[in-house]
Structure formats: C-alpha cells, structure tokens
C-alpha cells in the first residue's frame, strides 16, 4: 500500500522568498514520486518526477525536489518565489499501483 | 503533439440523470486513467484502462463505469447521479499501464466540471 502526506494545506511566501512544500510518502515497494501543479480551473501539470536515477530532481519553472529515503520525504523547493507560482501543488506516489495523491498544498505568493 | 482533451468541459445535470464524459489521450498513449477531484476528498482514482481492458478500479460504487475504444479514447459514465457526484473529473493518459513500470508519467487533461443539482 502507498500513501502520501503533504504537510500544510496552505503555504504563504513573499515574492522572492524560498518556497518549500513538504511531502512524505509511504510505500511497500521502491517508489516513483511526482509533483504536479494545478492552476485554477485547469488540469494537473507535471513539475518533476523521481524514478531512482538521481536523488535531486530538477523540474520546470525552477522547481526541484530531493528524494530522501531515510526520511521518506520528497520535498519541493524553489529558491525564489514568483507571483505566477501561486497555485495548488500535489505530491503523488506510485510503484505497483495507480497514482496515489496527497491532499495538496495551496501556495500563495505575496507581493 | 496535442495534449489530453476532455469533453465537455462543463456539465450541469439533475439528480437521477446519467452522464457520459469523454477523454481523448495523447497520440500513441494506450493507458487512460480517470480521477475524481472534490474539495473534501481531494484526488481519488476511479479506474484505469489499457488496450481496452480495465486494469485497476478505485473504491467507487458500480454507478461509475468506463470503457476504452480501440483508438484508446475513453468514456466514463455515471448513472443515477447524486449531489455528491459534483466534482472535477480528470482524465490522464500514459504510454504504458501503471504498475508495469512506475516510471510511466501521466499527463492530465483540463477536466470536466460536473454540477449535479
């Protein structure tokens, strides 16, 4: 069985500040991990994915995430927030089952 | 390459009616998955089809059904609609089926927003 926990349903940062969105997973098999972003009234867009090739994964729009097996974490970061980053972010895990999503974290960026 | 398309984008129905939603995957993709997104429950997996066969099914009542055609296009049907079925229904496509290779990336369509009155 697999599960995802996203700490913080809402995160607020100032423009230019560091973005840190937390994701912890549980998986009985080696996991594949994803971060998706959803803008209002749109579907999900893939930001990045971890497939065991490298623990630090770089994605689109300046985002990256680091896989830490010992901490069962896959936190998403961006060095400098931009107003256009305001959206909802979902962490997801799979391995031998369909994608399991976290509840999502809404990111607000304050000017 | 065109992305995943879903039709219709918006739909209003009344309780007891049935509805059919359509999804056209990215060209060459053979797997289509459906998800229900609501504010309370988040994103929940409905079912997955690969090469016209249902491979996985989520924990939804039998009122929710789907199918996939030989061109990989998929439809989902909800019969006897209830107020709680109001949601954004998302379709995602991937080259292969989930479970066979966790590396398969799912690409999502814009969704169909269903409102049941």
mmCIF file of C-alpha atoms in Angstrom:
data_model
loop_
_atom_site.group_PDB
_atom_site.id
_atom_site.type_symbol
_atom_site.label_atom_id
_atom_site.label_comp_id
_atom_site.label_asym_id
_atom_site.label_seq_id
_atom_site.Cartn_x
_atom_site.Cartn_y
_atom_site.Cartn_z
ATOM 1 C CA UNK A 1 0.000 0.000 0.000
ATOM 2 C CA UNK A 2 1.131 3.515 -0.724
ATOM 3 C CA UNK A 3 0.225 6.871 0.748
ATOM 4 C CA UNK A 4 1.293 10.498 0.653
ATOM 5 C CA UNK A 5 1.145 13.163 3.326
ATOM 6 C CA UNK A 6 1.554 16.806 2.437
ATOM 7 C CA UNK A 7 2.261 18.923 5.469
ATOM 8 C CA UNK A 8 0.433 22.218 5.346
ATOM 9 C CA UNK A 9 -2.691 22.676 3.297
ATOM 10 C CA UNK A 10 -1.768 26.308 2.724
ATOM 11 C CA UNK A 11 1.659 27.919 2.482
ATOM 12 C CA UNK A 12 2.209 31.636 2.054
ATOM 13 C CA UNK A 13 5.525 33.184 0.984
ATOM 14 C CA UNK A 14 6.722 36.597 -0.103
ATOM 15 C CA UNK A 15 7.783 37.176 -3.673
ATOM 16 C CA UNK A 16 11.486 36.342 -3.950
ATOM 17 C CA UNK A 17 11.488 34.115 -0.883
ATOM 18 C CA UNK A 18 12.273 30.414 -0.725
ATOM 19 C CA UNK A 19 9.427 28.028 -1.480
ATOM 20 C CA UNK A 20 9.357 24.761 0.483
ATOM 21 C CA UNK A 21 6.445 22.359 0.100
ATOM 22 C CA UNK A 22 6.655 19.196 2.145
ATOM 23 C CA UNK A 23 5.780 15.680 1.065
ATOM 24 C CA UNK A 24 6.252 12.429 2.950
ATOM 25 C CA UNK A 25 5.380 9.094 1.447
ATOM 26 C CA UNK A 26 4.817 5.527 2.479
ATOM 27 C CA UNK A 27 5.442 2.687 0.077
ATOM 28 C CA UNK A 28 5.959 -1.061 0.382
ATOM 29 C CA UNK A 29 7.923 -1.107 -2.871
ATOM 30 C CA UNK A 30 10.540 1.249 -4.319
ATOM 31 C CA UNK A 31 8.545 4.374 -5.043
ATOM 32 C CA UNK A 32 8.256 6.622 -8.028
ATOM 33 C CA UNK A 33 7.342 10.121 -6.934
ATOM 34 C CA UNK A 34 5.803 13.047 -8.739
ATOM 35 C CA UNK A 35 4.942 16.673 -8.145
ATOM 36 C CA UNK A 36 2.089 18.196 -10.093
ATOM 37 C CA UNK A 37 0.801 21.763 -10.131
ATOM 38 C CA UNK A 38 -2.787 22.814 -10.733
ATOM 39 C CA UNK A 39 -3.794 26.335 -11.686
ATOM 40 C CA UNK A 40 -7.418 27.425 -11.168
ATOM 41 C CA UNK A 41 -9.886 25.694 -13.460
ATOM 42 C CA UNK A 42 -7.179 23.636 -15.102
ATOM 43 C CA UNK A 43 -5.903 20.083 -15.022
ATOM 44 C CA UNK A 44 -2.664 18.919 -13.440
ATOM 45 C CA UNK A 45 0.689 19.775 -14.975
ATOM 46 C CA UNK A 46 3.763 17.686 -14.248
ATOM 47 C CA UNK A 47 6.512 19.622 -12.467
ATOM 48 C CA UNK A 48 9.002 16.821 -11.954
ATOM 49 C CA UNK A 49 9.352 13.122 -11.195
ATOM 50 C CA UNK A 50 11.718 10.848 -9.314
ATOM 51 C CA UNK A 51 12.500 7.491 -10.893
ATOM 52 C CA UNK A 52 15.612 6.452 -8.912
ATOM 53 C CA UNK A 53 18.119 7.803 -11.461
ATOM 54 C CA UNK A 54 19.141 10.708 -9.216
ATOM 55 C CA UNK A 55 18.025 11.821 -5.786
ATOM 56 C CA UNK A 56 17.944 15.510 -6.714
ATOM 57 C CA UNK A 57 15.421 16.089 -9.434
ATOM 58 C CA UNK A 58 15.102 19.300 -11.392
ATOM 59 C CA UNK A 59 11.788 20.248 -12.894
ATOM 60 C CA UNK A 60 10.164 23.017 -14.817
ATOM 61 C CA UNK A 61 9.801 26.637 -13.722
ATOM 62 C CA UNK A 62 12.865 26.464 -11.447
ATOM 63 C CA UNK A 63 11.459 23.836 -9.094
ATOM 64 C CA UNK A 64 13.434 20.913 -7.752
ATOM 65 C CA UNK A 65 12.886 18.122 -5.254
ATOM 66 C CA UNK A 66 15.172 15.843 -3.302
ATOM 67 C CA UNK A 67 14.387 12.210 -2.586
ATOM 68 C CA UNK A 68 15.470 11.191 0.913
ATOM 69 C CA UNK A 69 14.844 7.533 1.531
ATOM 70 C CA UNK A 70 15.862 7.656 5.197
ATOM 71 C CA UNK A 71 13.276 10.361 5.827
ATOM 72 C CA UNK A 72 10.720 9.020 3.300
ATOM 73 C CA UNK A 73 10.461 12.551 2.005
ATOM 74 C CA UNK A 74 10.291 14.269 -1.360
ATOM 75 C CA UNK A 75 10.050 17.975 -0.581
ATOM 76 C CA UNK A 76 9.624 20.522 -3.362
ATOM 77 C CA UNK A 77 11.693 23.708 -3.360
ATOM 78 C CA UNK A 78 12.245 26.819 -5.415
ATOM 79 C CA UNK A 79 14.872 29.405 -4.437
ATOM 80 C CA UNK A 80 12.845 32.471 -5.317
ATOM 81 C CA UNK A 81 9.058 32.602 -5.491
ATOM 82 C CA UNK A 82 7.306 34.395 -8.309
ATOM 83 C CA UNK A 83 3.732 35.623 -8.366
ATOM 84 C CA UNK A 84 2.993 33.153 -11.149
ATOM 85 C CA UNK A 85 3.847 30.245 -8.793
ATOM 86 C CA UNK A 86 0.595 30.757 -6.893
ATOM 87 C CA UNK A 87 -1.307 27.508 -7.431
ATOM 88 C CA UNK A 88 -2.092 24.184 -5.802
ATOM 89 C CA UNK A 89 0.647 21.588 -5.660
ATOM 90 C CA UNK A 90 0.158 17.856 -5.402
ATOM 91 C CA UNK A 91 2.658 15.176 -4.485
ATOM 92 C CA UNK A 92 1.930 11.678 -5.774
ATOM 93 C CA UNK A 93 3.428 8.205 -5.407
ATOM 94 C CA UNK A 94 3.245 5.014 -7.411
ATOM 95 C CA UNK A 95 5.127 1.779 -7.565
ATOM 96 C CA UNK A 96 2.876 -1.086 -8.382
ATOM 97 C CA UNK A 97 -0.450 0.679 -8.091
ATOM 98 C CA UNK A 98 -2.193 3.625 -9.712
ATOM 99 C CA UNK A 99 -1.085 7.076 -8.631
ATOM 100 C CA UNK A 100 -1.906 8.000 -5.054
ATOM 101 C CA UNK A 101 -2.112 11.741 -4.419
ATOM 102 C CA UNK A 102 -1.633 13.851 -1.360
ATOM 103 C CA UNK A 103 -4.330 16.313 -0.332
ATOM 104 C CA UNK A 104 -2.479 19.196 -1.927
ATOM 105 C CA UNK A 105 -0.845 22.403 -0.725
ATOM 106 C CA UNK A 106 -2.102 25.766 -1.863
ATOM 107 C CA UNK A 107 0.757 28.193 -2.376
ATOM 108 C CA UNK A 108 0.105 31.913 -2.064
ATOM 109 C CA UNK A 109 2.742 34.439 -3.107
ATOM 110 C CA UNK A 110 2.590 37.874 -1.516
ATOM 111 C CA UNK A 111 3.928 40.881 -3.376
ATOM 112 C CA UNK B 1 1.673 16.844 -30.217
ATOM 113 C CA UNK B 2 -1.806 17.577 -28.925
ATOM 114 C CA UNK B 3 -2.440 17.043 -25.240
ATOM 115 C CA UNK B 4 -5.190 15.164 -23.496
ATOM 116 C CA UNK B 5 -8.594 16.524 -24.385
ATOM 117 C CA UNK B 6 -11.795 16.140 -22.433
ATOM 118 C CA UNK B 7 -15.329 16.909 -23.445
ATOM 119 C CA UNK B 8 -17.482 18.535 -22.375
ATOM 120 C CA UNK B 9 -15.650 20.987 -20.133
ATOM 121 C CA UNK B 10 -18.709 21.865 -18.087
ATOM 122 C CA UNK B 11 -21.889 19.991 -17.431
ATOM 123 C CA UNK B 12 -24.981 20.558 -15.321
ATOM 124 C CA UNK B 13 -27.266 17.634 -14.556
ATOM 125 C CA UNK B 14 -30.033 16.868 -12.097
ATOM 126 C CA UNK B 15 -30.207 14.070 -9.578
ATOM 127 C CA UNK B 16 -31.142 10.731 -11.063
ATOM 128 C CA UNK B 17 -29.858 11.516 -14.531
ATOM 129 C CA UNK B 18 -26.882 9.846 -16.126
ATOM 130 C CA UNK B 19 -23.840 11.416 -17.733
ATOM 131 C CA UNK B 20 -21.098 10.372 -20.126
ATOM 132 C CA UNK B 21 -17.722 12.077 -20.204
ATOM 133 C CA UNK B 22 -15.179 11.657 -22.959
ATOM 134 C CA UNK B 23 -11.390 11.641 -22.986
ATOM 135 C CA UNK B 24 -9.002 11.563 -25.923
ATOM 136 C CA UNK B 25 -5.447 10.651 -24.886
ATOM 137 C CA UNK B 26 -2.207 11.894 -26.319
ATOM 138 C CA UNK B 27 -1.489 10.216 -29.624
ATOM 139 C CA UNK B 28 0.279 6.907 -29.053
ATOM 140 C CA UNK B 29 -0.732 6.603 -25.424
ATOM 141 C CA UNK B 30 -2.564 3.399 -24.636
ATOM 142 C CA UNK B 31 -3.438 3.923 -20.994
ATOM 143 C CA UNK B 32 -6.204 6.183 -19.747
ATOM 144 C CA UNK B 33 -6.966 6.797 -16.089
ATOM 145 C CA UNK B 34 -9.839 8.694 -14.540
ATOM 146 C CA UNK B 35 -9.835 10.665 -11.302
ATOM 147 C CA UNK B 36 -12.478 12.499 -9.309
ATOM 148 C CA UNK B 37 -11.415 15.720 -7.595
ATOM 149 C CA UNK B 38 -13.511 17.294 -4.855
ATOM 150 C CA UNK B 39 -12.607 19.838 -2.159
ATOM 151 C CA UNK B 40 -13.341 17.362 0.606
ATOM 152 C CA UNK B 41 -11.812 14.151 -0.726
ATOM 153 C CA UNK B 42 -9.109 15.519 -2.982
ATOM 154 C CA UNK B 43 -7.980 13.465 -5.962
ATOM 155 C CA UNK B 44 -9.354 9.957 -5.990
ATOM 156 C CA UNK B 45 -8.606 7.264 -8.523
ATOM 157 C CA UNK B 46 -11.632 5.906 -10.381
ATOM 158 C CA UNK B 47 -10.292 3.414 -12.902
ATOM 159 C CA UNK B 48 -7.646 2.741 -15.492
ATOM 160 C CA UNK B 49 -7.952 1.274 -18.961
ATOM 161 C CA UNK B 50 -5.171 -0.143 -21.069
ATOM 162 C CA UNK B 51 -5.717 -1.609 -24.517
ATOM 163 C CA UNK B 52 -9.484 -1.622 -23.990
ATOM 164 C CA UNK B 53 -9.236 -3.570 -20.723
ATOM 165 C CA UNK B 54 -9.893 -2.250 -17.262
ATOM 166 C CA UNK B 55 -6.724 -2.848 -15.280
ATOM 167 C CA UNK B 56 -7.491 -1.153 -11.992
ATOM 168 C CA UNK B 57 -10.551 0.163 -10.247
ATOM 169 C CA UNK B 58 -10.820 2.517 -7.318
ATOM 170 C CA UNK B 59 -13.273 2.370 -4.462
ATOM 171 C CA UNK B 60 -16.347 3.803 -6.172
ATOM 172 C CA UNK B 61 -19.853 2.366 -6.487
ATOM 173 C CA UNK B 62 -20.964 0.488 -9.550
ATOM 174 C CA UNK B 63 -22.771 3.604 -10.812
ATOM 175 C CA UNK B 64 -19.374 4.666 -12.088
ATOM 176 C CA UNK B 65 -18.255 2.788 -15.156
ATOM 177 C CA UNK B 66 -15.996 3.294 -18.100
ATOM 178 C CA UNK B 67 -14.720 1.870 -21.302
ATOM 179 C CA UNK B 68 -11.940 2.321 -23.779
ATOM 180 C CA UNK B 69 -12.133 2.073 -27.525
ATOM 181 C CA UNK B 70 -9.660 0.614 -29.984
ATOM 182 C CA UNK B 71 -8.279 4.103 -30.706
ATOM 183 C CA UNK B 72 -7.575 4.490 -26.962
ATOM 184 C CA UNK B 73 -10.277 7.098 -26.483
ATOM 185 C CA UNK B 74 -12.144 6.532 -23.256
ATOM 186 C CA UNK B 75 -15.529 7.336 -21.825
ATOM 187 C CA UNK B 76 -16.771 7.244 -18.293
ATOM 188 C CA UNK B 77 -20.402 7.007 -17.346
ATOM 189 C CA UNK B 78 -22.142 7.852 -14.117
ATOM 190 C CA UNK B 79 -25.686 6.627 -13.732
ATOM 191 C CA UNK B 80 -28.331 7.778 -11.253
ATOM 192 C CA UNK B 81 -26.442 10.933 -10.376
ATOM 193 C CA UNK B 82 -26.274 12.087 -6.781
ATOM 194 C CA UNK B 83 -25.473 15.534 -5.411
ATOM 195 C CA UNK B 84 -22.165 14.185 -4.118
ATOM 196 C CA UNK B 85 -21.068 13.363 -7.647
ATOM 197 C CA UNK B 86 -20.483 17.056 -8.285
ATOM 198 C CA UNK B 87 -16.768 17.247 -8.949
ATOM 199 C CA UNK B 88 -13.999 17.872 -11.415
ATOM 200 C CA UNK B 89 -13.362 14.695 -13.375
ATOM 201 C CA UNK B 90 -9.845 14.413 -14.665
ATOM 202 C CA UNK B 91 -8.542 12.094 -17.310
ATOM 203 C CA UNK B 92 -4.869 11.219 -17.661
ATOM 204 C CA UNK B 93 -3.025 9.278 -20.319
ATOM 205 C CA UNK B 94 0.311 7.494 -20.376
ATOM 206 C CA UNK B 95 2.234 5.287 -22.769
ATOM 207 C CA UNK B 96 2.051 2.185 -20.635
ATOM 208 C CA UNK B 97 -0.078 0.912 -17.840
ATOM 209 C CA UNK B 98 0.567 1.831 -14.236
ATOM 210 C CA UNK B 99 2.063 -0.976 -12.212
ATOM 211 C CA UNK B 100 4.075 -2.329 -15.075
ATOM 212 C CA UNK B 101 6.525 0.491 -14.812
ATOM 213 C CA UNK B 102 6.258 3.141 -12.161
ATOM 214 C CA UNK B 103 8.147 5.440 -14.451
ATOM 215 C CA UNK B 104 5.114 5.964 -16.598
ATOM 216 C CA UNK B 105 4.210 9.617 -16.429
ATOM 217 C CA UNK B 106 0.557 10.501 -16.537
ATOM 218 C CA UNK B 107 -0.441 13.586 -18.487
ATOM 219 C CA UNK B 108 -3.679 15.195 -17.449
ATOM 220 C CA UNK B 109 -6.446 16.827 -19.401
ATOM 221 C CA UNK B 110 -8.202 20.040 -18.295
ATOM 222 C CA UNK B 111 -11.062 18.126 -16.720
ATOM 223 C CA UNK B 112 -14.823 18.119 -16.934
ATOM 224 C CA UNK B 113 -16.589 20.022 -14.199
ATOM 225 C CA UNK B 114 -19.860 18.312 -13.343
ATOM 226 C CA UNK B 115 -22.509 20.010 -11.259
ATOM 227 C CA UNK B 116 -25.429 17.919 -10.049
ATOM 228 C CA UNK B 117 -28.497 19.863 -8.921
#
